[in-house]
Amino acid sequence: KAQPVTEEGVLGLIGSTLSNFEKQFTGDDSPLSRWSQEVEHARDELDALMLPASEWLPIIFGFALILLLWSLLAYAMIWLSHRVRLRFGLTEDLPQHPTTMDLLRFALRKLGPWMVALLITVYMTYALPSSLGKDLAMVLAYALVIGTCFSAICVIAFSVLDGPHRHRALYILRHQAFRPLWLIGSFAAFAEALSDPRLVSSLGQHLAHTAATLANVLAALSTGLFILRFRRPIAHLIRNQPLSRRVTRRAVSDTIDILGTFWYIPALILVAISLFATFISAGDTSTALRQSLLCTVLVVLCM
């Protein structure tokens, strides 16, 4: 006779979940084992790249030459833009109430010299033979430019939120947040650039994956530090509303006040889940990142 189907119940479901969770952290398929194997393979690929000093000298020379050329071109354009600002009496910082032209000029001043210098460097080094030093130098320059673009966009987005009782918070973000945002964008762009097929073939699959994961972890840690450091200015941007809106839309104003007070909690949850997913999935965070975004949205809705 067929046996009747027995229901596990709540306790059985909890026990099976804990058992599956324990199996995931033990055995050869555990995150520690997979990371140990990944680091071991990356070490073997790094040892294979250890060439004699005579062969490393051209690689280091090409790396330093490209970065030096890019830096000199960028600093020359920065000096030229500084002379133009002095000639026409333009201010270096954003005004208290920036217009669209002020924001555009700010973005061009921050990003323009480095971007144009990168394009000129790419054009001038196109005829050079492809090498590991050239590829790494171009990837590093690309990551720094993307970091500058990311920080400029964030500062402009903060400036759009200008309004009553927000001037001090905007002043702090404009003068202190640019460099931390630049670090976040640079680390993230460097991790993304390491997945390029040419770099993967030059460095090795495991070494490129390990370096990209390390850059992603540094970007997440920098994001967490940025959230903790600037949680009060960003909270002021969210919470401080005009008096007319606070009086006529009391419920909306109270909701925004609560979200502004606790905005950093879902942001830190997103960073923590991304780091945890990086460890659990051995660097493959495509599915886990979507789940962490969903969890963050749910936390915001609950609050």
XYZ file of C-alpha atoms in Angstrom:
303
model
C 0.000 0.000 0.000
C 1.093 3.558 -0.689
C 2.164 5.302 2.461
C 0.350 8.548 3.308
C 2.295 11.730 2.689
C 3.502 13.184 5.952
C 3.744 16.936 6.369
C 6.935 18.326 7.822
C 5.393 21.206 9.682
C 7.090 24.423 10.692
C 9.770 22.786 12.842
C 10.605 20.291 10.105
C 10.873 23.082 7.545
C 13.205 25.046 9.814
C 15.309 21.952 10.462
C 15.638 21.097 6.765
C 16.564 24.710 5.971
C 19.278 24.732 8.618
C 20.520 21.362 7.379
C 20.787 22.605 3.793
C 22.509 25.755 5.017
C 25.010 23.670 6.976
C 25.726 21.466 3.945
C 26.445 24.580 1.891
C 29.202 25.610 4.304
C 30.815 22.178 4.647
C 32.533 19.825 2.249
C 34.417 20.442 -0.956
C 31.723 22.777 -2.300
C 31.901 25.158 0.653
C 32.894 28.806 0.052
C 36.182 28.346 1.935
C 37.156 25.392 -0.254
C 36.218 27.169 -3.467
C 38.083 30.320 -2.475
C 41.120 28.262 -1.491
C 41.126 26.609 -4.896
C 40.598 29.963 -6.642
C 43.492 31.600 -4.769
C 45.718 28.589 -5.430
C 45.016 28.723 -9.178
C 45.586 32.496 -9.175
C 48.933 31.976 -7.419
C 49.951 29.430 -10.051
C 49.048 31.865 -12.843
C 50.974 34.633 -11.092
C 54.017 32.366 -10.800
C 53.732 31.631 -14.520
C 53.876 35.374 -15.208
C 57.124 35.751 -13.263
C 59.490 36.392 -16.161
C 63.210 37.163 -15.991
C 64.190 40.758 -15.251
C 65.263 41.338 -18.841
C 61.736 40.516 -20.086
C 59.959 42.481 -17.360
C 61.830 45.713 -18.123
C 59.967 46.466 -21.406
C 56.610 45.735 -19.719
C 57.326 48.095 -16.811
C 58.717 50.725 -19.186
C 55.606 50.611 -21.392
C 53.318 50.792 -18.334
C 55.146 53.795 -16.862
C 55.490 55.559 -20.236
C 51.762 55.404 -21.019
C 50.737 56.573 -17.545
C 53.312 59.384 -17.655
C 52.108 60.527 -21.082
C 48.477 60.484 -19.940
C 49.251 62.385 -16.714
C 51.333 65.062 -18.456
C 48.615 65.672 -21.050
C 45.935 65.887 -18.352
C 47.921 68.287 -16.167
C 48.691 70.475 -19.180
C 44.967 70.730 -19.949
C 44.166 71.408 -16.285
C 46.689 74.275 -16.321
C 45.163 75.597 -19.531
C 41.627 75.463 -18.097
C 42.856 77.241 -14.963
C 44.285 80.061 -17.090
C 40.978 80.301 -18.986
C 39.043 80.566 -15.707
C 41.336 83.331 -14.495
C 41.043 85.143 -17.819
C 37.231 85.167 -17.800
C 36.794 85.459 -14.013
C 35.050 82.105 -13.541
C 34.848 80.552 -10.079
C 36.364 77.151 -9.407
C 33.647 75.849 -7.081
C 29.956 75.518 -7.738
C 27.894 78.543 -6.650
C 25.285 78.269 -3.925
C 22.459 78.033 -6.471
C 24.065 76.548 -9.609
C 22.446 76.813 -12.987
C 22.579 74.195 -15.703
C 25.605 75.888 -17.260
C 27.366 75.932 -13.877
C 26.806 72.166 -13.476
C 27.951 71.503 -17.037
C 31.075 73.621 -16.560
C 31.806 71.806 -13.280
C 31.568 68.410 -15.015
C 33.778 69.547 -17.872
C 36.351 70.979 -15.471
C 36.529 67.750 -13.450
C 36.275 65.226 -16.257
C 37.288 67.003 -19.467
C 41.104 67.120 -19.110
C 41.420 63.470 -18.054
C 38.999 62.216 -20.712
C 40.627 64.165 -23.555
C 44.083 63.108 -22.350
C 42.946 59.467 -22.323
C 41.640 59.706 -25.901
C 44.891 61.311 -27.080
C 46.915 58.660 -25.266
C 44.884 55.858 -26.854
C 45.433 57.399 -30.283
C 49.173 57.894 -29.740
C 49.758 54.384 -28.338
C 47.617 52.608 -30.926
C 50.659 51.935 -33.088
C 52.594 50.373 -30.193
C 52.643 46.583 -30.025
C 50.173 45.025 -27.623
C 51.711 44.043 -24.291
C 50.667 43.386 -20.714
C 52.121 46.700 -19.535
C 50.205 48.674 -22.170
C 46.921 46.900 -21.383
C 47.280 47.401 -17.626
C 48.157 51.084 -18.050
C 45.146 51.717 -20.271
C 42.856 49.827 -17.873
C 44.146 51.862 -14.915
C 43.674 55.143 -16.788
C 40.188 54.072 -17.865
C 39.223 53.190 -14.271
C 40.446 56.551 -12.944
C 38.510 58.440 -15.636
C 35.321 56.480 -14.927
C 35.797 57.169 -11.208
C 36.038 60.895 -11.939
C 32.904 60.731 -14.093
C 31.024 58.853 -11.366
C 31.968 61.337 -8.649
C 31.109 64.336 -10.847
C 27.675 62.878 -11.636
C 27.007 62.227 -7.936
C 28.015 65.777 -6.938
C 25.773 67.190 -9.676
C 22.909 64.985 -8.456
C 23.405 66.322 -4.937
C 23.372 69.889 -6.260
C 20.025 69.308 -7.975
C 18.515 68.705 -4.500
C 19.266 72.264 -3.429
C 16.575 73.953 -1.399
C 15.774 75.625 1.912
C 17.856 74.503 4.914
C 20.082 72.310 2.697
C 22.948 74.700 1.993
C 25.276 73.416 4.725
C 24.753 69.770 3.751
C 25.448 70.588 0.095
C 28.563 72.521 1.062
C 29.928 69.487 2.946
C 29.148 67.079 0.099
C 30.626 69.353 -2.583
C 33.901 69.880 -0.723
C 34.435 66.487 0.956
C 32.558 63.799 -0.989
C 34.311 64.039 -4.358
C 37.396 61.979 -3.476
C 35.547 59.126 -1.665
C 33.117 58.866 -4.597
C 36.087 58.839 -6.959
C 37.539 55.862 -5.091
C 34.252 53.956 -5.278
C 33.867 54.550 -9.011
C 37.504 53.744 -9.764
C 37.457 50.439 -7.893
C 34.200 49.404 -9.556
C 35.417 50.370 -13.038
C 38.741 48.571 -12.510
C 36.896 45.397 -11.489
C 34.689 45.628 -14.559
C 37.658 46.249 -16.880
C 39.472 43.152 -15.603
C 36.815 40.996 -17.264
C 38.030 42.102 -20.700
C 38.960 39.010 -22.768
C 42.411 40.379 -23.652
C 43.301 40.934 -20.011
C 41.884 37.547 -19.041
C 44.048 35.866 -21.676
C 47.112 37.865 -20.570
C 46.731 37.494 -16.803
C 44.888 34.189 -16.631
C 41.272 33.466 -15.835
C 41.699 32.824 -12.106
C 44.134 35.702 -11.506
C 41.893 38.202 -13.328
C 38.828 36.909 -11.467
C 40.567 37.160 -8.088
C 41.824 40.688 -8.798
C 38.370 41.774 -10.008
C 36.728 40.335 -6.890
C 39.232 42.151 -4.674
C 38.475 45.421 -6.471
C 34.732 44.826 -6.017
C 35.249 44.192 -2.299
C 37.252 47.425 -1.985
C 34.479 49.298 -3.820
C 31.869 47.861 -1.429
C 33.969 48.722 1.641
C 34.541 52.251 0.319
C 30.792 52.569 -0.196
C 30.143 51.505 3.389
C 32.642 54.047 4.707
C 31.087 56.757 2.531
C 27.614 55.934 3.893
C 28.793 56.110 7.494
C 30.773 59.297 6.933
C 28.112 61.278 5.056
C 24.919 59.853 6.521
C 24.001 63.139 8.246
C 24.429 65.500 5.230
C 22.468 63.129 2.980
C 19.799 62.775 5.684
C 19.491 66.573 5.735
C 19.032 66.630 1.958
C 16.177 64.136 2.281
C 14.489 65.430 5.423
C 14.659 69.211 5.095
C 11.503 70.234 3.219
C 10.001 73.686 2.600
C 7.588 74.948 5.251
C 4.628 74.983 2.857
C 5.124 71.304 2.032
C 5.498 70.375 5.704
C 2.242 72.139 6.543
C 0.063 71.059 3.600
C 1.399 67.508 3.174
C 1.926 66.347 6.707
C 1.776 62.589 6.020
C 4.243 62.782 3.119
C 6.534 65.018 5.153
C 6.529 62.583 8.097
C 7.274 59.656 5.782
C 10.162 61.513 4.151
C 11.444 62.456 7.603
C 11.533 58.801 8.653
C 13.228 57.728 5.419
C 15.793 60.506 5.759
C 16.583 59.483 9.324
C 17.139 55.795 8.560
C 18.242 55.904 4.901
C 21.692 54.530 5.694
C 20.300 51.268 7.144
C 19.081 49.773 3.813
C 22.200 51.135 2.122
C 24.453 49.352 4.614
C 22.311 46.220 4.256
C 22.921 46.308 0.504
C 26.687 46.605 1.034
C 26.726 43.802 3.619
C 24.657 41.455 1.462
C 26.879 42.140 -1.553
C 30.004 41.295 0.479
C 28.356 38.184 1.900
C 27.227 37.112 -1.577
C 30.750 37.636 -2.913
C 32.069 35.239 -0.271
C 29.273 32.675 -0.666
C 29.255 32.524 -4.464
C 33.055 32.773 -4.852
C 32.770 36.087 -6.682
C 29.702 35.385 -8.836
C 27.228 37.960 -7.491
C 24.884 38.354 -10.461
C 21.950 36.579 -8.773
C 22.811 37.605 -5.240
C 23.024 41.297 -6.160
C 19.479 41.249 -7.539
C 18.290 39.565 -4.349
C 20.073 42.156 -2.208
C 18.439 44.971 -4.204
C 15.048 43.358 -3.626
C 15.770 43.068 0.102
C 16.749 46.739 0.224
C 13.508 47.793 -1.483
C 11.517 45.683 0.983
C 13.306 47.288 3.936
C 12.530 50.772 2.588
C 8.859 49.847 2.094
C 8.646 48.399 5.623
C 10.094 51.545 7.178
